[in-house]
Short mmCIF file of C-alpha atoms in Angstrom, two decimals:
data_model
loop_
_atom_site.label_atom_id
_atom_site.label_comp_id
_atom_site.label_asym_id
_atom_site.label_seq_id
_atom_site.Cartn_x
_atom_site.Cartn_y
_atom_site.Cartn_z
CA UNK N 225 69.57 327.02 64.31
CA UNK N 226 71.28 324.35 66.32
CA UNK N 227 73.74 326.26 68.48
CA UNK N 228 76.21 323.40 68.83
CA UNK N 229 76.12 324.13 72.57
CA UNK N 230 75.82 320.42 73.09
CA UNK N 231 73.00 317.91 73.38
CA UNK N 232 70.77 317.75 76.42
CA UNK N 233 72.83 317.46 79.63
CA UNK N 234 73.39 313.94 80.89
CA UNK N 235 70.91 312.78 83.51
CA UNK N 236 71.96 310.57 86.42
CA UNK N 237 68.71 309.96 88.26
CA UNK N 238 68.91 306.16 88.00
CA UNK N 239 72.52 306.19 89.20
CA UNK N 240 71.62 308.49 92.08
CA UNK N 241 68.77 306.25 93.20
CA UNK N 242 71.04 303.19 93.08
CA UNK N 243 73.62 304.97 95.25
CA UNK N 244 70.93 305.94 97.75
CA UNK N 245 69.69 302.35 97.98
CA UNK N 246 73.23 301.05 98.43
CA UNK N 247 74.04 303.59 101.14
CA UNK N 248 70.79 302.86 102.98
CA UNK N 249 71.73 299.16 103.06
CA UNK N 250 75.18 300.00 104.39
CA UNK N 251 73.77 302.24 107.12
CA UNK N 252 71.21 299.62 108.14
CA UNK N 253 73.92 296.96 108.39
CA UNK N 254 76.15 299.26 110.44
CA UNK N 255 73.33 300.18 112.81
CA UNK N 256 72.60 296.47 113.35
CA UNK N 257 76.30 295.77 113.93
CA UNK N 258 76.57 298.51 116.55
CA UNK N 259 73.41 297.18 118.23
CA UNK N 260 75.03 293.75 118.47
CA UNK N 261 78.19 295.32 119.86
CA UNK N 262 76.11 297.34 122.33
CA UNK N 263 74.42 294.20 123.65
CA UNK N 264 77.82 292.71 124.38
CA UNK N 265 79.01 295.82 126.20
CA UNK N 266 75.83 295.90 128.27
CA UNK N 267 76.55 292.34 129.42
CA UNK N 268 79.86 293.45 130.90
CA UNK N 269 78.60 294.05 134.41
CA UNK N 270 81.07 295.73 136.75
CA UNK N 271 80.73 296.92 140.31
CA UNK N 272 82.35 299.89 141.98
CA UNK N 273 86.09 299.52 142.61
CA UNK N 274 87.01 297.57 145.70
CA UNK N 275 89.12 299.06 148.48
CA UNK N 276 92.21 298.10 146.54
CA UNK N 277 90.91 299.96 143.52
CA UNK N 278 90.31 296.95 141.25
CA UNK N 279 86.77 296.48 139.92
CA UNK N 280 84.94 293.21 140.38
CA UNK N 281 83.74 291.79 137.07
CA UNK N 282 80.48 289.96 137.64
CA UNK N 283 79.28 288.48 134.39
CA UNK N 284 80.55 285.28 132.86
CA UNK N 285 81.63 287.11 129.70
CA UNK N 286 83.59 289.63 131.73
CA UNK N 287 85.77 287.19 133.65
CA UNK N 288 88.46 287.49 131.04
CA UNK N 289 90.11 290.79 130.21
CA UNK N 290 87.16 293.12 129.50
CA UNK N 291 89.16 295.14 127.01
CA UNK N 292 89.98 292.01 125.06
CA UNK N 293 86.31 291.06 125.22
CA UNK N 294 85.28 294.46 123.86
CA UNK N 295 87.88 294.28 121.09
CA UNK N 296 86.76 290.81 120.03
CA UNK N 297 83.11 291.86 120.06
CA UNK N 298 83.86 294.94 117.96
CA UNK N 299 85.84 292.88 115.48
CA UNK N 300 83.06 290.28 115.29
CA UNK N 301 80.33 292.86 114.68
CA UNK N 302 81.34 296.25 113.28
CA UNK N 303 84.58 295.14 111.61
CA UNK N 304 83.00 291.96 110.26
CA UNK N 305 80.58 293.81 107.98
CA UNK N 306 80.80 292.75 104.34
CA UNK N 307 81.61 296.27 103.19
CA UNK N 308 84.02 297.15 106.01
CA UNK N 309 87.33 296.54 104.25
CA UNK N 310 86.27 298.30 101.05
CA UNK N 311 84.64 301.28 102.76
CA UNK N 312 87.04 301.72 105.68
CA UNK N 313 89.90 299.23 105.83
CA UNK N 314 90.85 300.50 109.28
CA UNK N 315 92.47 298.69 112.18
CA UNK N 316 90.61 298.35 115.48
CA UNK N 317 92.50 301.30 116.92
CA UNK N 318 91.79 303.49 113.89
CA UNK N 319 88.13 302.54 113.78
CA UNK N 320 87.30 303.20 117.43
CA UNK N 321 89.16 306.51 117.29
CA UNK N 322 87.16 307.55 114.25
CA UNK N 323 83.82 306.39 115.66
CA UNK N 324 84.21 307.09 119.38
CA UNK N 325 86.76 309.87 119.56
CA UNK N 326 90.17 309.95 121.27
CA UNK N 327 89.07 309.51 124.90
CA UNK N 328 87.12 306.28 124.49
CA UNK N 329 89.60 305.05 121.89
CA UNK N 330 92.43 305.48 124.39
CA UNK N 331 90.40 303.65 127.03
CA UNK N 332 89.63 300.70 124.74
CA UNK N 333 93.15 300.39 123.35
CA UNK N 334 95.37 301.12 126.35
CA UNK N 335 93.07 301.04 129.37
CA UNK N 336 93.95 298.97 132.45
CA UNK N 337 90.75 299.23 134.51
CA UNK N 338 87.21 298.89 133.15
CA UNK N 339 84.85 300.49 135.67
CA UNK N 340 81.16 301.24 135.64
CA UNK N 341 81.55 304.77 134.26
CA UNK N 342 83.77 303.42 131.49
CA UNK N 343 81.09 300.99 130.46
CA UNK N 344 78.46 303.71 130.56
CA UNK N 345 80.56 305.97 128.36
CA UNK N 346 80.89 303.23 125.74
CA UNK N 347 77.16 302.45 125.94
CA UNK N 348 76.11 306.08 125.48
CA UNK N 349 78.57 306.62 122.64
CA UNK N 350 77.42 303.45 120.87
CA UNK N 351 73.78 304.47 121.20
CA UNK N 352 74.71 307.79 119.63
CA UNK N 353 76.44 306.04 116.72
CA UNK N 354 73.30 303.99 116.11
CA UNK N 355 71.15 307.11 116.26
CA UNK N 356 73.43 308.92 113.80
CA UNK N 357 73.01 306.15 111.27
CA UNK N 358 69.25 305.99 111.74
CA UNK N 359 68.97 309.74 111.27
CA UNK N 360 71.10 309.54 108.15
CA UNK N 361 68.90 306.75 106.80
CA UNK N 362 65.89 309.00 107.33
CA UNK N 363 67.71 311.77 105.47
CA UNK N 364 68.45 309.41 102.60
CA UNK N 365 64.79 308.46 102.44
CA UNK N 366 64.00 312.16 102.04
CA UNK N 367 66.72 312.42 99.39
CA UNK N 368 65.29 309.49 97.45
CA UNK N 369 61.83 311.06 97.49
CA UNK N 370 63.34 314.37 96.38
CA UNK N 371 65.15 312.77 93.44
CA UNK N 372 61.97 310.98 92.39
CA UNK N 373 59.92 314.16 92.74
CA UNK N 374 62.30 316.28 90.65
CA UNK N 375 62.93 313.71 87.97
CA UNK N 376 59.96 314.38 85.67
CA UNK N 377 60.04 318.20 85.81
CA UNK N 378 63.82 318.29 85.29
CA UNK N 379 63.66 315.90 82.34
CA UNK N 380 60.79 317.93 80.88
CA UNK N 381 62.56 321.29 81.00
CA UNK N 382 65.92 319.88 79.87
CA UNK N 383 64.30 318.10 76.92
CA UNK N 384 62.26 321.20 76.11
CA UNK N 385 65.33 323.40 75.76
CA UNK N 386 67.19 320.72 73.80
CA UNK N 387 64.22 320.37 71.43
CA UNK N 388 64.12 324.10 70.76
CA UNK N 389 67.85 324.09 70.13
CA UNK N 390 67.45 321.31 67.57
CA UNK N 391 64.31 322.69 65.92
CA UNK N 392 65.31 326.29 65.35
CA UNK N 393 67.01 327.18 62.05
CA UNK N 394 68.31 330.39 60.51
CA UNK N 395 65.44 330.26 57.98
CA UNK N 396 62.74 330.74 60.61
CA UNK N 397 60.29 333.60 60.27
CA UNK N 398 60.43 336.50 62.74
CA UNK N 399 57.13 335.34 64.24
CA UNK N 400 58.46 331.84 64.87
CA UNK N 401 61.72 333.18 66.28
CA UNK N 402 59.74 335.32 68.71
CA UNK N 403 57.77 332.22 69.68
CA UNK N 404 61.01 330.34 70.37
CA UNK N 405 62.29 333.22 72.46
CA UNK N 406 59.13 333.35 74.58
CA UNK N 407 59.20 329.61 75.08
CA UNK N 408 62.86 329.76 76.10
CA UNK N 409 62.08 332.46 78.62
CA UNK N 410 59.42 330.25 80.21
CA UNK N 411 61.78 327.27 80.33
CA UNK N 412 64.60 329.34 81.79
CA UNK N 413 62.29 330.60 84.52
CA UNK N 414 61.24 327.02 85.23
CA UNK N 415 64.91 326.00 85.50
CA UNK N 416 65.58 328.72 88.06
CA UNK N 417 62.50 327.74 90.07
CA UNK N 418 63.55 324.09 90.18
CA UNK N 419 67.10 324.99 91.18
CA UNK N 420 65.82 327.20 94.00
CA UNK N 421 63.48 324.46 95.22
CA UNK N 422 66.22 321.84 95.18
CA UNK N 423 68.73 324.09 96.93
CA UNK N 424 66.15 324.81 99.61
CA UNK N 425 65.66 321.09 100.20
CA UNK N 426 69.43 320.56 100.46
CA UNK N 427 69.62 323.29 103.10
CA UNK N 428 66.69 321.74 104.98
CA UNK N 429 68.48 318.38 104.93
CA UNK N 430 71.62 319.95 106.38
CA UNK N 431 69.58 321.52 109.17
CA UNK N 432 67.74 318.28 109.92
CA UNK N 433 71.08 316.55 110.51
CA UNK N 434 72.55 319.57 112.33
CA UNK N 435 75.52 319.52 109.96
CA UNK N 436 78.10 322.26 110.54
CA UNK N 437 79.04 324.35 107.55
CA UNK N 438 82.40 322.57 107.37
CA UNK N 439 80.70 319.20 106.79
CA UNK N 440 79.52 318.11 103.32
CA UNK N 441 75.83 318.22 102.53
CA UNK N 442 73.93 315.07 101.61
CA UNK N 443 74.64 315.21 97.84
CA UNK N 444 78.36 315.89 98.40
CA UNK N 445 78.54 312.92 100.78
CA UNK N 446 76.44 310.61 98.65
CA UNK N 447 77.31 311.23 95.02
CA UNK N 448 81.11 311.20 95.06
CA UNK N 449 81.12 308.38 92.49
CA UNK N 450 78.87 310.22 90.03
CA UNK N 451 80.25 312.54 87.33
CA UNK N 452 78.23 315.32 89.00
CA UNK N 453 77.80 316.07 92.69
CA UNK N 454 74.33 317.56 92.28
CA UNK N 455 72.36 315.32 89.88
CA UNK N 456 69.27 317.54 90.03
CA UNK N 457 70.94 320.94 89.74
CA UNK N 458 73.68 320.01 87.25
CA UNK N 459 71.41 319.21 84.27
CA UNK N 460 69.35 322.32 84.98
CA UNK N 461 72.50 324.44 84.97
CA UNK N 462 73.58 322.83 81.72
CA UNK N 463 70.17 323.47 80.19
CA UNK N 464 70.33 327.11 81.27
CA UNK N 465 73.69 327.51 79.55
CA UNK N 466 72.20 326.09 76.35
CA UNK N 467 69.20 328.39 76.68
CA UNK N 468 71.39 331.47 77.10
CA UNK N 469 73.40 330.55 74.00
CA UNK N 470 70.28 329.84 71.97
CA UNK N 471 68.60 333.05 73.09
CA UNK N 472 71.64 335.06 72.00
CA UNK N 473 71.57 333.32 68.62
CA UNK N 474 67.87 334.08 68.20
CA UNK N 475 68.43 337.71 69.13
CA UNK N 476 71.21 337.97 66.55
CA UNK N 477 69.02 336.44 63.86
CA UNK N 478 66.08 338.70 64.73
CA UNK N 479 68.32 341.74 64.51
CA UNK N 480 69.57 340.62 61.12
CA UNK N 481 66.00 340.26 59.88
CA UNK N 482 64.95 343.71 61.07
#
């Protein structure tokens, strides 16, 4: 009784795990780059403005234009990452605006005086950028564990429904058709349970990162290059669609045999 509803849905667990590993490497490299940039900024020691209003730059590295020094350090660290051009391709001005926001970006691109509170603002913002990437790496670790944890049960239920779809024929006895129907009901229930569990984990991940509702969740951010955005939920949804079609076919056949 193959319903022609399609074979088992495609599974993308291996692809998802590869994307997670790649993104973790990118985040680790970016965190290290911002740490290197932070060390340079911390070396720019400035005192309070003199009577004339001009700050006294104390360190050797700060004797030249501090804004030029910051720009060169940023270009030599953050913008020198192997993936920078492919992932971002932004100019210095565009990058600092995206990472630091308009106020610090304006300071670093058009500022004339680099005082102590300016330095502190850059330091604090850079520390926050490092923390963001570390927190996201932790979230990706959770995502990897989630994908690995769901893999076997998802494959089992998807294969189970596909097997029933292939095995059933119009010549089956009423008893066997009833057996298929009961088995399908169990598998459908299992699909719904797995979907609910996965959705709950996605919500927990959003909360852990304090993501506003307007921001994409982890799967939407991570799996843009996959054919499906939700590699755990998508095959379950596809399997449910097959199960519904097969159940309807079984019901029709049972009615015809009555």
